CSV table of C-alpha atoms in Angstrom, one decimal:
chain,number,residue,atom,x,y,z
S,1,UNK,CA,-31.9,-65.3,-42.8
S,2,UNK,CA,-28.8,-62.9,-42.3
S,3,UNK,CA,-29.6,-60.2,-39.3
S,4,UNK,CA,-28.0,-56.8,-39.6
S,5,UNK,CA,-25.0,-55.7,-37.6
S,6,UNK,CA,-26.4,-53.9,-34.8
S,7,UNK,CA,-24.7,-51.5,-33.4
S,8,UNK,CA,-25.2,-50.9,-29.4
S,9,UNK,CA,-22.8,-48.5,-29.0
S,10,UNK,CA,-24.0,-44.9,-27.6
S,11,UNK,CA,-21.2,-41.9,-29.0
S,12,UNK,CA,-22.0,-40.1,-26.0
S,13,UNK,CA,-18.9,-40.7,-24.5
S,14,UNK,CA,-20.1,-41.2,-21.1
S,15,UNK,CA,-22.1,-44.4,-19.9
S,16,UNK,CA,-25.7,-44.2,-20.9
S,17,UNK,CA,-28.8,-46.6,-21.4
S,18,UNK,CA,-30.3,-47.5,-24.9
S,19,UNK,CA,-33.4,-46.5,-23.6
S,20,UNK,CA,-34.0,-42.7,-21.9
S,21,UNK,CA,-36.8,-41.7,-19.7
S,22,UNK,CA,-38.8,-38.1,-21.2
S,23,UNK,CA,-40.9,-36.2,-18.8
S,24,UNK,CA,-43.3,-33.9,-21.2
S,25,UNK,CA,-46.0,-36.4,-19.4
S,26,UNK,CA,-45.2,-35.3,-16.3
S,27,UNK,CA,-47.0,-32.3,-14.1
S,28,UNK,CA,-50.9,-33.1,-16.1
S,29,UNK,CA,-52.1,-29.9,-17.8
S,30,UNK,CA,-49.6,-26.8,-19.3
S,31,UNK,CA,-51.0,-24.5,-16.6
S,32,UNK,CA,-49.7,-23.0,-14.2
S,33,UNK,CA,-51.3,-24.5,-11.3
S,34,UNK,CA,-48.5,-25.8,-9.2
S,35,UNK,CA,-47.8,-30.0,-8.9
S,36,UNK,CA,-50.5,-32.1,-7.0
S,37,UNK,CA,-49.5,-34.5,-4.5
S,38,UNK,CA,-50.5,-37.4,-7.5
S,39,UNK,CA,-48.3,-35.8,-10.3
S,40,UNK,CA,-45.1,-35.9,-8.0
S,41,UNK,CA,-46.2,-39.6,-7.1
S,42,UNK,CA,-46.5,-40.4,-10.8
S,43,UNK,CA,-42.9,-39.0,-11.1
S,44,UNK,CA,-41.5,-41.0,-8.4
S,45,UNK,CA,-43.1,-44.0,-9.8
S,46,UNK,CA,-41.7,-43.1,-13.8
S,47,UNK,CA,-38.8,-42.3,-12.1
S,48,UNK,CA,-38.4,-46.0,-10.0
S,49,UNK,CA,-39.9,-48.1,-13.4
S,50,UNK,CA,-37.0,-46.7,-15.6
S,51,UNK,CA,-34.3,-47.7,-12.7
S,52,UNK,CA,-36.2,-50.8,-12.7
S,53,UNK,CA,-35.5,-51.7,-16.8
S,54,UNK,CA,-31.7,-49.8,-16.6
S,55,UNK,CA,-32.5,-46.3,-17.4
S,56,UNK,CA,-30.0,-43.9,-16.3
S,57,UNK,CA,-30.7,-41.5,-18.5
S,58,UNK,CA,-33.6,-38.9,-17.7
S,59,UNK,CA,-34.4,-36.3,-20.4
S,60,UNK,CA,-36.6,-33.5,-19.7
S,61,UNK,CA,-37.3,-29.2,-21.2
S,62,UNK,CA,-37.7,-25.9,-19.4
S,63,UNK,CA,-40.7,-25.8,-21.1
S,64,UNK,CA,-42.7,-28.9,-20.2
S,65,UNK,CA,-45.7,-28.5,-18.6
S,66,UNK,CA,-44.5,-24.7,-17.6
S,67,UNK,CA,-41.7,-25.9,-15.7
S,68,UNK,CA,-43.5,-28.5,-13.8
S,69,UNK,CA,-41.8,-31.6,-14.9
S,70,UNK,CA,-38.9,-30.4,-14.1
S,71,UNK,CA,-40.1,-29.2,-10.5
S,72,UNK,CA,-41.3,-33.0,-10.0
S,73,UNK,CA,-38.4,-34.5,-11.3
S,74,UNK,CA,-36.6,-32.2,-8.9
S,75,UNK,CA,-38.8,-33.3,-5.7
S,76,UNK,CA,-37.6,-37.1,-6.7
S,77,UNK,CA,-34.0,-36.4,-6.5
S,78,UNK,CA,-34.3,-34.1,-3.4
S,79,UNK,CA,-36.4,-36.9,-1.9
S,80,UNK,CA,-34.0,-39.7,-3.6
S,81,UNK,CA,-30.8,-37.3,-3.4
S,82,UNK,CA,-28.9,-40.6,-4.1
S,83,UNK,CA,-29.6,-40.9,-7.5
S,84,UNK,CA,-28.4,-37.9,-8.4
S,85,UNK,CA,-25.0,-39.4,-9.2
S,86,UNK,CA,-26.2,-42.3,-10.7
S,87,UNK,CA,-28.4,-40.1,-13.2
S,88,UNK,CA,-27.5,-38.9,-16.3
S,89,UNK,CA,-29.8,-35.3,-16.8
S,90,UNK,CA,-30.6,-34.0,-19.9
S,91,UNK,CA,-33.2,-30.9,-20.3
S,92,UNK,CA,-33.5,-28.4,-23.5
S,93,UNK,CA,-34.1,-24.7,-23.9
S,94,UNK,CA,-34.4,-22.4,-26.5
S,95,UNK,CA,-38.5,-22.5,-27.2
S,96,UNK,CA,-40.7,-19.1,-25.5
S,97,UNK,CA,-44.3,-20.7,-24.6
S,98,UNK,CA,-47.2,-18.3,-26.0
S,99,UNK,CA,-48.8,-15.8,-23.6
S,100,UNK,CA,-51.6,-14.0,-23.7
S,101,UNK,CA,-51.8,-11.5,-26.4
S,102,UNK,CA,-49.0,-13.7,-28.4
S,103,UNK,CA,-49.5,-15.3,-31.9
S,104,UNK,CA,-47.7,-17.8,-31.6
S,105,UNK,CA,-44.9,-19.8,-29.9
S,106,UNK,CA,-41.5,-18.2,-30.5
S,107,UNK,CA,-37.9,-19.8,-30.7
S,108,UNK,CA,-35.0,-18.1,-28.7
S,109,UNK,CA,-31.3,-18.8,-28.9
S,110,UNK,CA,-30.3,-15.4,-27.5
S,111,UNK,CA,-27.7,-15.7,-25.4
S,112,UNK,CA,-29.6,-14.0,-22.6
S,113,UNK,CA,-32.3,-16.6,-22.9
S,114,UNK,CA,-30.0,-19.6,-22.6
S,115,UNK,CA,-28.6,-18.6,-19.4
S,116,UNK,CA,-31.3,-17.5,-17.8
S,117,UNK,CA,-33.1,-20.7,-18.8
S,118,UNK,CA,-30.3,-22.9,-17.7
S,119,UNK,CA,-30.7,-21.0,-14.4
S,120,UNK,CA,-34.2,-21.5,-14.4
S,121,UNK,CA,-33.7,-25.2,-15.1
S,122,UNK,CA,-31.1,-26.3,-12.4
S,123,UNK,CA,-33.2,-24.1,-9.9
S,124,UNK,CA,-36.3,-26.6,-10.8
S,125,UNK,CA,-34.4,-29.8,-10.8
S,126,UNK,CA,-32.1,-28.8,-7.2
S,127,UNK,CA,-29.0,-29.8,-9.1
S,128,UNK,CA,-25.6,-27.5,-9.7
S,129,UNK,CA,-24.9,-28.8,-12.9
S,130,UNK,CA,-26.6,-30.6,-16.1
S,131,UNK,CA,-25.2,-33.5,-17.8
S,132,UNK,CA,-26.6,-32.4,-21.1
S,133,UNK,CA,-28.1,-29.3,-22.7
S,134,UNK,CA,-29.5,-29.4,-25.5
S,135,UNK,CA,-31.0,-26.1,-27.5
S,136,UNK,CA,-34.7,-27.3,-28.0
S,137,UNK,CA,-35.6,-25.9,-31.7
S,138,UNK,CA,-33.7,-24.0,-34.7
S,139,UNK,CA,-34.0,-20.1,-34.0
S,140,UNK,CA,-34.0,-18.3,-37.5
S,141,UNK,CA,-32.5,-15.6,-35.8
S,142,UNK,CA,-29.7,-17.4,-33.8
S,143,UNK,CA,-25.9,-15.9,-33.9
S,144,UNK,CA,-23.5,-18.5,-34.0
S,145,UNK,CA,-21.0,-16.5,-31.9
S,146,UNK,CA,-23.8,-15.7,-29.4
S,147,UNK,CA,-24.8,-18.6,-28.9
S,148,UNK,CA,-21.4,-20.0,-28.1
S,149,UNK,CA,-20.5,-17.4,-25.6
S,150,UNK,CA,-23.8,-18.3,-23.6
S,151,UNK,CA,-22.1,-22.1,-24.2
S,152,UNK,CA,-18.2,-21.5,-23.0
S,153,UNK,CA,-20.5,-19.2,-20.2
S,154,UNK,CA,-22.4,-22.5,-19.1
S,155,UNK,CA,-19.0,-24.7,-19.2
S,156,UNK,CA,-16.5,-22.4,-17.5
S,157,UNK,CA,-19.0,-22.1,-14.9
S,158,UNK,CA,-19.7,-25.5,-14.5
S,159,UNK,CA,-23.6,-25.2,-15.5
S,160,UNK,CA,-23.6,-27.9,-18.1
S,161,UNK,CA,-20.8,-30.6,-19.0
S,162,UNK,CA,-22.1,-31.5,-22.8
S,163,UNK,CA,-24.0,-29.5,-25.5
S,164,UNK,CA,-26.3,-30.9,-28.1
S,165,UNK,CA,-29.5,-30.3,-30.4
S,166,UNK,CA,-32.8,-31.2,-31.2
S,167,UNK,CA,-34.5,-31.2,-34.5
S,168,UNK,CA,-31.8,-29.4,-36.2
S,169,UNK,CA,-30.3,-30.2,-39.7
S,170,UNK,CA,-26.9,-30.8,-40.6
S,171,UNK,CA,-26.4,-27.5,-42.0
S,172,UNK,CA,-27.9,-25.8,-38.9
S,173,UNK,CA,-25.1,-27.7,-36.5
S,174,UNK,CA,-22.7,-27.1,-38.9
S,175,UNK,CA,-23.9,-23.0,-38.8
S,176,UNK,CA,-23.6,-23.3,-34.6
S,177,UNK,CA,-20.5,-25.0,-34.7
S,178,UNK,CA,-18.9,-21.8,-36.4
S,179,UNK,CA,-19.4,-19.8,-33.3
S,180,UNK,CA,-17.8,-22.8,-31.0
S,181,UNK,CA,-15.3,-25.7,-30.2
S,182,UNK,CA,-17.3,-26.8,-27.7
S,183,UNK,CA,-18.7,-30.3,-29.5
S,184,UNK,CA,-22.5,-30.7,-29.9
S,185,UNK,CA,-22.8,-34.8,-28.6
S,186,UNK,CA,-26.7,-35.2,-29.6
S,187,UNK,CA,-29.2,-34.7,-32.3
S,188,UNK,CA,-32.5,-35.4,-30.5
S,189,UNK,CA,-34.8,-35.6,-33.7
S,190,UNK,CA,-38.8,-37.7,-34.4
S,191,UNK,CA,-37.7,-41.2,-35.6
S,192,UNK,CA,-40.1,-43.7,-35.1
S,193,UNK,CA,-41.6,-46.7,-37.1
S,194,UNK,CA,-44.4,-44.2,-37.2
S,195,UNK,CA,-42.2,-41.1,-38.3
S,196,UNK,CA,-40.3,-42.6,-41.4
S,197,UNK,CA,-39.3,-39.5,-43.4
S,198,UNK,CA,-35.5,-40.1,-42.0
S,199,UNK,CA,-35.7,-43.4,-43.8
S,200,UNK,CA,-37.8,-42.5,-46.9
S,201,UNK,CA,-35.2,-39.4,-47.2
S,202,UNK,CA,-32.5,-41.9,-48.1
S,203,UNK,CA,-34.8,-44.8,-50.4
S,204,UNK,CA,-36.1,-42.0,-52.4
S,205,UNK,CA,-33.0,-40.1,-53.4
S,206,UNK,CA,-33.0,-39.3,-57.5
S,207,UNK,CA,-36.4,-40.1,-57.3
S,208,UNK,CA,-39.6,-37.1,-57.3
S,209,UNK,CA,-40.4,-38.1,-54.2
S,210,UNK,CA,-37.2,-37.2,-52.3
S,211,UNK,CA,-38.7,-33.2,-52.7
S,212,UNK,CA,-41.9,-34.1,-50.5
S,213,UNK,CA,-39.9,-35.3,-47.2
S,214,UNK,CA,-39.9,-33.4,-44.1
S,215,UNK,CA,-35.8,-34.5,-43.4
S,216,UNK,CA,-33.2,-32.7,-44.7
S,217,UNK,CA,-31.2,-34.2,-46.7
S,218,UNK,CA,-27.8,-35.9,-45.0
S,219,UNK,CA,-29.1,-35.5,-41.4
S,220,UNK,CA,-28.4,-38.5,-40.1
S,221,UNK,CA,-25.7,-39.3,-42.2
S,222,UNK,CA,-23.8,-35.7,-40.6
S,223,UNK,CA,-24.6,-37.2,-37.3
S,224,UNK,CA,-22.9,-40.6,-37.9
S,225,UNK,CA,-19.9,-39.1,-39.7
S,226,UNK,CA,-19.6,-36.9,-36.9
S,227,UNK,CA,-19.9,-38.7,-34.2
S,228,UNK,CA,-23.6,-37.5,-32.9
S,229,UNK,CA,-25.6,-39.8,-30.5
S,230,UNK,CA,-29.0,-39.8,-32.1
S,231,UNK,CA,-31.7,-39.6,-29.9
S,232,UNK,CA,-35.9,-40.4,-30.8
S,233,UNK,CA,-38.5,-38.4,-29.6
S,234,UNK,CA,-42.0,-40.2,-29.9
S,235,UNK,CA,-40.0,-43.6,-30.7
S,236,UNK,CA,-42.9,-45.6,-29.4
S,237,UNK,CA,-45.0,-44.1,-31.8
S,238,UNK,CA,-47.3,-42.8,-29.6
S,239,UNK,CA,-49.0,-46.1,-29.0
S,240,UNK,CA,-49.8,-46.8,-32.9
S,241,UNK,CA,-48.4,-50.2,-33.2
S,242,UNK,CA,-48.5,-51.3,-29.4
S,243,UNK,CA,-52.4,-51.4,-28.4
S,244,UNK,CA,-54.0,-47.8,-28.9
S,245,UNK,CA,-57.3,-47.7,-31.0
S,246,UNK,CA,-56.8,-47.8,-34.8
S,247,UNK,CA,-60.2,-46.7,-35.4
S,248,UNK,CA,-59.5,-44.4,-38.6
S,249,UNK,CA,-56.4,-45.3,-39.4
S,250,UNK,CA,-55.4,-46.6,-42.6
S,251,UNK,CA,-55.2,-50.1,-43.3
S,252,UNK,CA,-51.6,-50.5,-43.6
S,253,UNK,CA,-51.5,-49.3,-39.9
S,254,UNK,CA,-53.5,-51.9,-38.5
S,255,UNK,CA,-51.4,-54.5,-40.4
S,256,UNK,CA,-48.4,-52.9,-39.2
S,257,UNK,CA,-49.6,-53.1,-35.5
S,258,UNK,CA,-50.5,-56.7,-36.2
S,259,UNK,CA,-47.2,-57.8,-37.4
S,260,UNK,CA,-45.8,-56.0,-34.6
S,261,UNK,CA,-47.8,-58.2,-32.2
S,262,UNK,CA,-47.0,-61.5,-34.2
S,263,UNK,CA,-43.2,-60.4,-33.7
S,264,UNK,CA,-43.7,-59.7,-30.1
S,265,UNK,CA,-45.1,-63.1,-29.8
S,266,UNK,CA,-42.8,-65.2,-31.4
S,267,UNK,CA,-39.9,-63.6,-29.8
S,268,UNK,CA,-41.2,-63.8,-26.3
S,269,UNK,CA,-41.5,-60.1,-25.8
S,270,UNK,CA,-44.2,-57.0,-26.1
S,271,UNK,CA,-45.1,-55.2,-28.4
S,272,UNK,CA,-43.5,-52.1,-27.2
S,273,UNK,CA,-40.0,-53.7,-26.9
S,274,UNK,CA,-40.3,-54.9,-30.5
S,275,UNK,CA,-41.2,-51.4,-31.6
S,276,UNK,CA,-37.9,-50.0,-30.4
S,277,UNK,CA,-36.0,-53.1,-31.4
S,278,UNK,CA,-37.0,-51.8,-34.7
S,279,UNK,CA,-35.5,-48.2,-34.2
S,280,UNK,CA,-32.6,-49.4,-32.1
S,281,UNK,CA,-31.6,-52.0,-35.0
S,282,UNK,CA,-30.3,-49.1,-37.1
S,283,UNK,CA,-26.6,-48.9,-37.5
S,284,UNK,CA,-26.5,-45.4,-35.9
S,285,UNK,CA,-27.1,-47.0,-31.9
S,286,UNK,CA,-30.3,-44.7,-32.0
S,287,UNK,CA,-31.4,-43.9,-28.0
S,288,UNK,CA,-35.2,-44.4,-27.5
S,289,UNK,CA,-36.5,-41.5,-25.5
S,290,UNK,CA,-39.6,-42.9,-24.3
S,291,UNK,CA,-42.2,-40.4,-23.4
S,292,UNK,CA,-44.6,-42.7,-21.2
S,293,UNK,CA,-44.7,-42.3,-17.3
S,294,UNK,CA,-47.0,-44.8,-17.5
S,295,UNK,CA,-44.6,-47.7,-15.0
S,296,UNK,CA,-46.7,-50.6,-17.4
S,297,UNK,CA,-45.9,-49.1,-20.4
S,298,UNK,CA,-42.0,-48.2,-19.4
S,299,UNK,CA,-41.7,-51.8,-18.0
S,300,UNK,CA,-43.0,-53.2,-21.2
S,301,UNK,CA,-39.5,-51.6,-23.0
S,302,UNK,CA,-37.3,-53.7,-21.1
S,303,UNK,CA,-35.2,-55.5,-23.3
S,304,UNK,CA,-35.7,-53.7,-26.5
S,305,UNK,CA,-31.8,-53.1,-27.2
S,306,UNK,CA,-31.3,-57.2,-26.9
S,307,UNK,CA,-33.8,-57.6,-29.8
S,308,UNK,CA,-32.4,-59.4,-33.0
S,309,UNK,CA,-34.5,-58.7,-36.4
S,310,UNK,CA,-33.6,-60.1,-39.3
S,311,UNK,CA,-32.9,-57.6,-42.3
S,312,UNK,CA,-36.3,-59.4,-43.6
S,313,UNK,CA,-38.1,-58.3,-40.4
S,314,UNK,CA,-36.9,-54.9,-40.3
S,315,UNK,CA,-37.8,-54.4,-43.8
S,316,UNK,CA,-41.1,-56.0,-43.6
S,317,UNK,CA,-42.0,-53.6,-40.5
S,318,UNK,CA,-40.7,-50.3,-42.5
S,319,UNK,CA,-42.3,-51.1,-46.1
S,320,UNK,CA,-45.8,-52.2,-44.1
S,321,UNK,CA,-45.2,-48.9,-41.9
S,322,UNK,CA,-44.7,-47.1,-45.1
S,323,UNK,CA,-48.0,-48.2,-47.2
S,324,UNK,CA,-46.3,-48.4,-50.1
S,325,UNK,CA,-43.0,-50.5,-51.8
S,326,UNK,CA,-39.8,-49.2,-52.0
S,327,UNK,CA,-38.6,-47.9,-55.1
């Protein structure tokens, strides 16, 4: 059987791993109780697992667990402050957590927020600068021109080095790109052999279908034509195909999770690694973001990016994924 071209090539620019370490698992409960003497352990041990498989690449938010990711991720440098240089840091902003008396969540692009965030954000982590910021959510009220006088702000002053996204449409970074010539690098987005609606956007064009898919349309295509590193949250698929319980899931699920396994065993690999084979076998060099801290589980992705699936694998994984044939 013919395998596809795979294409390993990051369009970051700058030297990154396939795989990135995400720390929403880090710091336990969204409280604000400060870190325990265990959470900052568990980060150093994330932290050492990832080096461990090649990682360089750590990506975190101002928001997870209330800042306390962040603040553990920032003991592990302080107390590691060699691998500062050898990291490549990566933290969002732009999302308000609810209060009490709030309805809801709210989304902030303001440019007020933004720098007060980034402040907020290098304070936490003990670094002068971030690699990569990337504004966490769409704002419906976001100013183009606003926001990209927070961004020449955060470069001039030598805050951040690259801008990107996350979970934002083509026509909402083409909207922010109005307001700035500083380049947007990433499109951190929930691609997964769990979370297919990227893929099913594309099979199911001119069909009914098409109208029912949560991607806008030409998302990832904008990304490749423009030179975007796409980036996966949740690319392990929380678990789904690599050992959790599938009591209640569908039956297409567990048969997914099984071929997965039979995969993993022919090649010599686990389960996990053939998971974000899977992703990474796309021709747009897709980064994993793993969001394990769990050392087994981040240990078990080694290897992912060296993967070869044959277009007959990869197809058999998304149409069994799926539930249903393609067009």
């Amino acid at each position: 059987m013919s395998t596809l071209p795979l294409n390993r090539n990051n369009r970051l620019g700058i030297a990154v791993s396939p795989i990135v370490l995400g720390t929403m698992g880090l710091g336990g409960e969204w409280d604000r109780e400060p870190a325990a003497a265990e959470q900052i352990k568990q980060g150093h041990e994330a932290v050492e697992a990832a080096l461990s498989i090649g990682v360089n690449m750590i990506d975190s938010a101002d928001i997870y667990t209330r800042g306390k990711a962040e603040s553990i991720l920032g003991t592990v440098l302080r107390e590691r402050p060699e691998l500062r240089e050898r990291l490549i840091l990566q933290s969002k902003c732009g999302i308000r957590l609810m209060e009490p008396g709030d309805l809801s969540n709210t989304f902030d692009l303001s440019r007020s927020h933004i720098l007060s965030s980034v402040d907020g954000i290098l304070s936490r982590l003990g670094t002068e600068y971030l690699d990569i910021l990337l504004l966490h959510r769409p704002d419906p009220l976001m100013d183009p021109e606003e926001v990209g006088e927070a961004l020449r702000e955060l470069k001039a002053s030598g805050r951040v080095r690259h801008f990107g996204v996350s979970n934002m449409s083509a026509a909402q970074i083409g909207l922010l790109r109005t307001g700035t010539d500083e380049p947007f690098i990433v499109n951190q987005l929930h691609l997964s052999l769990g979370k297919l609606d990227w893929l099913d956007a594309v099979v199911s064009v001119n069909r009914p279908a098409w109208t029912e898919h949560g991607m806008p349309e030409g998302t990832i295509e904008y990304c490749r034509a423009n030179g975007i590193q796409l980036q996966a949250w949740g690319p392990l698929a929380q678990g789904r195909f690599s050992g959790r319980s599938l009591e209640g899931e569908p039956p297409h699920v567990a048969d997914t999770a099984a071929m997965v396994a039979r995969l993993a065993e022919e090649k010599g690999t686990t389960r996990e690694a053939i998971v974000l084979a899977w992703l990474m076998t796309h021709p747009a060099g897709i980064q994993a973001v793993i969001g394990t801290v769990s050392p087994r589980r981040i240990e078990a992705c080694r290897g992912a990016e060296e993967i070869v699936l044959t277009r007959r694998e990869w197809y058999d994984l998304y149409v069994s994924s799926r539930g249903q044939r393609l067009p």
